[in-house]
Tab-separated table of C-alpha atoms in Angstrom:
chain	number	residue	atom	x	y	z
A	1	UNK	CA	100.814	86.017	78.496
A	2	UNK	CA	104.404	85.185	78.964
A	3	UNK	CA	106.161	87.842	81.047
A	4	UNK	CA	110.003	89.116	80.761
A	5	UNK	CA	112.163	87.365	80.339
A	6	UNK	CA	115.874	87.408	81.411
A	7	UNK	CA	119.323	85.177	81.132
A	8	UNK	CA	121.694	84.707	83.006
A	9	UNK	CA	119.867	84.972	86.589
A	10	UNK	CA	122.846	85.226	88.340
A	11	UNK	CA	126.557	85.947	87.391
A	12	UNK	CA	129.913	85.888	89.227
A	13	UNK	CA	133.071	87.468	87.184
A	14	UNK	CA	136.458	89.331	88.508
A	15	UNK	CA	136.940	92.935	87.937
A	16	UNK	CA	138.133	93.710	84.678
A	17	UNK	CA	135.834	90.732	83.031
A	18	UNK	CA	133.273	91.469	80.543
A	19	UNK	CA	129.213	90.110	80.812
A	20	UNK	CA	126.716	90.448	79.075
A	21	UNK	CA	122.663	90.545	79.851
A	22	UNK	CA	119.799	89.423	77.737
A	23	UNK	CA	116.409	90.460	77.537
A	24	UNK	CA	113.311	89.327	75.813
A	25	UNK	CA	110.634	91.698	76.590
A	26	UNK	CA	106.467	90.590	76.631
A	27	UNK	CA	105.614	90.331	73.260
A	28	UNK	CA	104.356	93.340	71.304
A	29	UNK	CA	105.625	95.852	73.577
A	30	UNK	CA	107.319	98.855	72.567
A	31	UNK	CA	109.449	99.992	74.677
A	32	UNK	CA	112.353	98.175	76.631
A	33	UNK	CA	114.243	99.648	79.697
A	34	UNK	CA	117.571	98.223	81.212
A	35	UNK	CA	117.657	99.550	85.269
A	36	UNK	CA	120.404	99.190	87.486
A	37	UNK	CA	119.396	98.623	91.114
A	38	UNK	CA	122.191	98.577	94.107
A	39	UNK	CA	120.922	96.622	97.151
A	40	UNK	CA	119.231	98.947	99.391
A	41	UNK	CA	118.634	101.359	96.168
A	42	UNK	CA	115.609	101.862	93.738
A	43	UNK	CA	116.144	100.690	90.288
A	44	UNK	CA	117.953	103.642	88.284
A	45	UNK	CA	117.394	103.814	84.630
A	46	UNK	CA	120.354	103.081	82.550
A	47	UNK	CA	118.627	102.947	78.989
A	48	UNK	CA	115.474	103.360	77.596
A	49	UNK	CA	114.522	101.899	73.839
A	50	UNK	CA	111.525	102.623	71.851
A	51	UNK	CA	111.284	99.942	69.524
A	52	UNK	CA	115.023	99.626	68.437
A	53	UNK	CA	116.069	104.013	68.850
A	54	UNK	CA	117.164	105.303	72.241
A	55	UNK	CA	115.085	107.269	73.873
A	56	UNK	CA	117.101	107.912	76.704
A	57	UNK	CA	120.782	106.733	78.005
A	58	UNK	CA	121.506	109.635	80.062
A	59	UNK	CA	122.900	107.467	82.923
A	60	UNK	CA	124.690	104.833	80.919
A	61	UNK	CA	128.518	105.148	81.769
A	62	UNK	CA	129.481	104.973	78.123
A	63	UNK	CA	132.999	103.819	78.679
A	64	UNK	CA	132.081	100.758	79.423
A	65	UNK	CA	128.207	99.922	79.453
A	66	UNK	CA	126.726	99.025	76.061
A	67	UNK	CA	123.249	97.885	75.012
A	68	UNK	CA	121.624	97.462	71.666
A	69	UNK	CA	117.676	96.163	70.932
A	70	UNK	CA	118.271	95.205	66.719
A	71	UNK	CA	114.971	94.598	65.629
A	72	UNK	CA	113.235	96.607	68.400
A	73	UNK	CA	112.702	92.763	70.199
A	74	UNK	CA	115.026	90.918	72.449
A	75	UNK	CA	117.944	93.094	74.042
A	76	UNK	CA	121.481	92.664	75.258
A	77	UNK	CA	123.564	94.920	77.833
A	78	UNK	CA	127.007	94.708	78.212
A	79	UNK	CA	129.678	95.991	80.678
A	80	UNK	CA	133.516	96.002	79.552
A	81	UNK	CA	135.669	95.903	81.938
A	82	UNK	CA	133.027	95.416	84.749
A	83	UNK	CA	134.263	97.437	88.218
A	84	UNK	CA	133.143	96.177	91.730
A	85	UNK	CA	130.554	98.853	91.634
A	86	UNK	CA	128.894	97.111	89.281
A	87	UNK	CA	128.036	94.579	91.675
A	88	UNK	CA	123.955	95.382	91.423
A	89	UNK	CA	120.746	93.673	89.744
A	90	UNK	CA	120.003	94.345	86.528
A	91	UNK	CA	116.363	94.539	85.934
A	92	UNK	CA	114.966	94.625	82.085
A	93	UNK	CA	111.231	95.719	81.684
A	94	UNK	CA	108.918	96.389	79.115
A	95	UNK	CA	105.931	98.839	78.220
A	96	UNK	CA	103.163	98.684	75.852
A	97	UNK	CA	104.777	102.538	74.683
A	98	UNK	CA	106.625	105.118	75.651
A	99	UNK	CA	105.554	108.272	77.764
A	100	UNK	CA	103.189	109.209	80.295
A	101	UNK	CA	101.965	106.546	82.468
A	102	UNK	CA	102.868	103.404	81.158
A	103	UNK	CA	102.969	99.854	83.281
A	104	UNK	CA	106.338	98.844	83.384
A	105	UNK	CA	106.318	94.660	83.536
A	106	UNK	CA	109.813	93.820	84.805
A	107	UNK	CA	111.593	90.779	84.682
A	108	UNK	CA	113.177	88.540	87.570
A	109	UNK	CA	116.299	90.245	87.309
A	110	UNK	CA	120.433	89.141	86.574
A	111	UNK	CA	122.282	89.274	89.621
A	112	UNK	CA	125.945	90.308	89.310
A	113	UNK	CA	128.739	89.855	91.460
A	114	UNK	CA	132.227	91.296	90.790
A	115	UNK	CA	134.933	90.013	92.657
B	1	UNK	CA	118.511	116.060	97.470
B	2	UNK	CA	117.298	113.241	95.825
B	3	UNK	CA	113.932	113.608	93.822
B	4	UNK	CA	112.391	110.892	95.516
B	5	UNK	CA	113.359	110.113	99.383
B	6	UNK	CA	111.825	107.146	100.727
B	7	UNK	CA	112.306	105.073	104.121
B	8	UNK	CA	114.317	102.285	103.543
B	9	UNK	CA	112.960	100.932	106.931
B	10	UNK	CA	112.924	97.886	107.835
B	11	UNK	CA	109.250	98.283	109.334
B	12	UNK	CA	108.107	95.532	111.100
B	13	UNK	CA	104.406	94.932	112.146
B	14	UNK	CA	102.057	92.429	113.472
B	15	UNK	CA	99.275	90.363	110.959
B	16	UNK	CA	96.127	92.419	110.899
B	17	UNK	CA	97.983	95.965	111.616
B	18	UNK	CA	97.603	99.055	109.199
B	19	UNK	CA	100.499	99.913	107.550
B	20	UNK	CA	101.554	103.188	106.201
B	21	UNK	CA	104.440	104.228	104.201
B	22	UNK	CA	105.649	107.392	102.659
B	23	UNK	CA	107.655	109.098	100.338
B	24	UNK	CA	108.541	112.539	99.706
B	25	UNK	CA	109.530	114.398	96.028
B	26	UNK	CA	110.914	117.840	95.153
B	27	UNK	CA	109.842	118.037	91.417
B	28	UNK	CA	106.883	119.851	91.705
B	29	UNK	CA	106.318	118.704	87.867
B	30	UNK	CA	105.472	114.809	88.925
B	31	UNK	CA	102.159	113.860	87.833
B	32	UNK	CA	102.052	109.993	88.188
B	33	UNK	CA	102.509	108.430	91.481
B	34	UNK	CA	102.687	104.282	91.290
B	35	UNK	CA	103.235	102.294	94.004
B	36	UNK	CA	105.751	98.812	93.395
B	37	UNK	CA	106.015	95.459	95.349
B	38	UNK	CA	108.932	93.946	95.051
B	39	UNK	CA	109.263	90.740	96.826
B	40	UNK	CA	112.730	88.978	97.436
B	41	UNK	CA	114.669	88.170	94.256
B	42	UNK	CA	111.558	89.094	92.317
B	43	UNK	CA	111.541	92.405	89.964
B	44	UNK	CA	109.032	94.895	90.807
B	45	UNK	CA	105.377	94.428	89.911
B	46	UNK	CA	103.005	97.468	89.760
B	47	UNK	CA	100.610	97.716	93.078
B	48	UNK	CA	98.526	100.731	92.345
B	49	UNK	CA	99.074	104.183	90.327
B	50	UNK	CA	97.290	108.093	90.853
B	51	UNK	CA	97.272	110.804	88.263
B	52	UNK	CA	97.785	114.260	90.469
B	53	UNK	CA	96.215	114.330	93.874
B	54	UNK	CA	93.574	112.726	95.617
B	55	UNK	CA	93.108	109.183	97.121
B	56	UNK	CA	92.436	105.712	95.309
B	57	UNK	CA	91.473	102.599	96.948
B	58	UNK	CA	92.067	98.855	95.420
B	59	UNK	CA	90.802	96.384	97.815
B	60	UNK	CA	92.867	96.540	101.075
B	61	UNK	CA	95.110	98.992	99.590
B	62	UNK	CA	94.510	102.970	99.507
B	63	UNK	CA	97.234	105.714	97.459
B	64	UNK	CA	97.377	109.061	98.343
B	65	UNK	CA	98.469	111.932	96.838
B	66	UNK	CA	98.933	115.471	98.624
B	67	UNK	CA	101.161	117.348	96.209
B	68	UNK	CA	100.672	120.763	98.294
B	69	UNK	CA	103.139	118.737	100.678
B	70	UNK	CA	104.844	116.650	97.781
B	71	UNK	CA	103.952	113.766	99.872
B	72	UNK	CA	102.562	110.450	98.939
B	73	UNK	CA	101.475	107.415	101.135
B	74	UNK	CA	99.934	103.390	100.873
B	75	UNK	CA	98.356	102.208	103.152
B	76	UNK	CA	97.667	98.650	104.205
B	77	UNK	CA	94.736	97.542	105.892
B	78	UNK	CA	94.410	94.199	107.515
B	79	UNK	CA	98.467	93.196	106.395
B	80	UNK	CA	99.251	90.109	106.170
B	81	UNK	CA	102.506	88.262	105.860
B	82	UNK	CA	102.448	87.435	102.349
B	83	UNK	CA	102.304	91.561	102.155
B	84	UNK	CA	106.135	91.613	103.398
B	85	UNK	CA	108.445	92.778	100.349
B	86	UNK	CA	110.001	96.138	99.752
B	87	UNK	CA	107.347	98.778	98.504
B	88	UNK	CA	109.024	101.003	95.992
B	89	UNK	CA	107.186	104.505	94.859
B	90	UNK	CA	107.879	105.980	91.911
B	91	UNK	CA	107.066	109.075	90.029
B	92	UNK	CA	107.020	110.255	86.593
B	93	UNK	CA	106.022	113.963	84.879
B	94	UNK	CA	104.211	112.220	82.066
B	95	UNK	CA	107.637	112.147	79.884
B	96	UNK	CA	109.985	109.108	79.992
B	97	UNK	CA	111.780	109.254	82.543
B	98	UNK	CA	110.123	107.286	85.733
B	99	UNK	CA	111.969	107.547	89.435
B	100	UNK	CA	112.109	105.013	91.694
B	101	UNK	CA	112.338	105.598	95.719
B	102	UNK	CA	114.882	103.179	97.342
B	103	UNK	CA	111.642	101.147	98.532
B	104	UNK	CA	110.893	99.998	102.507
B	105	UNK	CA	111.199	96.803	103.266
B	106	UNK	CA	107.931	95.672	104.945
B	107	UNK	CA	107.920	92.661	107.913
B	108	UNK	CA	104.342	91.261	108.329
B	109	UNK	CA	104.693	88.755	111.532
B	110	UNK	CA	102.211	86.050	111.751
């Protein structure tokens, strides 16, 4: 079973610059999650998508994160402008649903850099 | 006060050692306790998970769960060093929303 997969695996920009993330999930899952995860930190949820509705983006800074799952599959997240505090790894994972105890299978990550 | 506090460590130990590492949570309304290994520029894979309280064992790795104390341990018998990563713990109340510690970063020396 092929696991999560993610693109780019690492990114340099300037502030200001925009990115974008993609993420295909393991095939047949659900529910997709985009996590933010500052060295030395836990991963923090940004968004949470059951098949292609939000479930939760309480933590997304709107201004100028975006992320979108069209046809409840692969996923992008974007940041515009990006802010040295961005500098973090973004981690995409999947689940079979949502709710309760569910294995989250995460993927190897996009490591950003903002200069 | 963060939900979940968590060691960031670095704990180092010799091969064959016990290791045991903690985390502690204020939401009295976490049900599901997972542990996470995350090894260097890997994402997290799922180690072990409890439902409420009480002790689990998978091979050379035991969970605990006292929630009287909102405490929660792994331990890890006979480490080696292909155990060293960062061990993240995580908690969710059975809704969506899942909370990681900041993980400890684990040292096994040969």
């Amino acid at each position: 079973e092929a696991g999560v997969a993610q693109s780019p695996r690492y990114k340099i920009i300037e502030k200001r610059q925009s990115v974008a993330f993609w993420c295909n999930p393991i095939s047949g899952h659900a529910t997709l999650y985009w996590y933010q995860q500052i060295l030395g930190q836990g991963p923090k949820l940004l968004i949470q998508f059951q098949n292609n509705g939000v479930v939760d983006d309480s933590q997304l800074p709107k201004d100028r994160f975006s992320a979108e799952r069209l046809k409840g599959v692969d996923s992008t997240l974007k940041i515009q402008p990006a802010k040295l505090e961005d500098s973090a790894v973004y981690l995409c994972a999947s689940s079979l649903e949502t709710g309760g105890f569910q294995t989250q299978y995460f993927g190897p990550g996009t490591r950003l850099l903002v200069l | 006060q963060k939900e979940v506090e968590q060691d960031p460590g670095p704990l180092s130990v010799p091969e064959g050692a016990i290791v045991s590492l903690n985390c502690t949570y204020s939401n009295s309304a976490f049900q599901y306790f997972m542990w996470y290994r995350q090894y260097s520029r890997k994402g997290p894979e799922l180690l072990m998970y409890t439902y409420s309280s009480g002790n689990k064992e998978d091979g050379r790795f035991t969970a605990q769960v006292d929630k009287s104390s909102k405490y929660i341990s792994l331990f890890i018998r006979d480490s080696q060093p292909s155990d060293s990563a960062t061990y993240l713990c995580a908690m969710n109340t059975g809704g969506f929303k899942t909370i990681f510690g900041a993980g400890t970063r684990l040292f096994v020396k040969a």
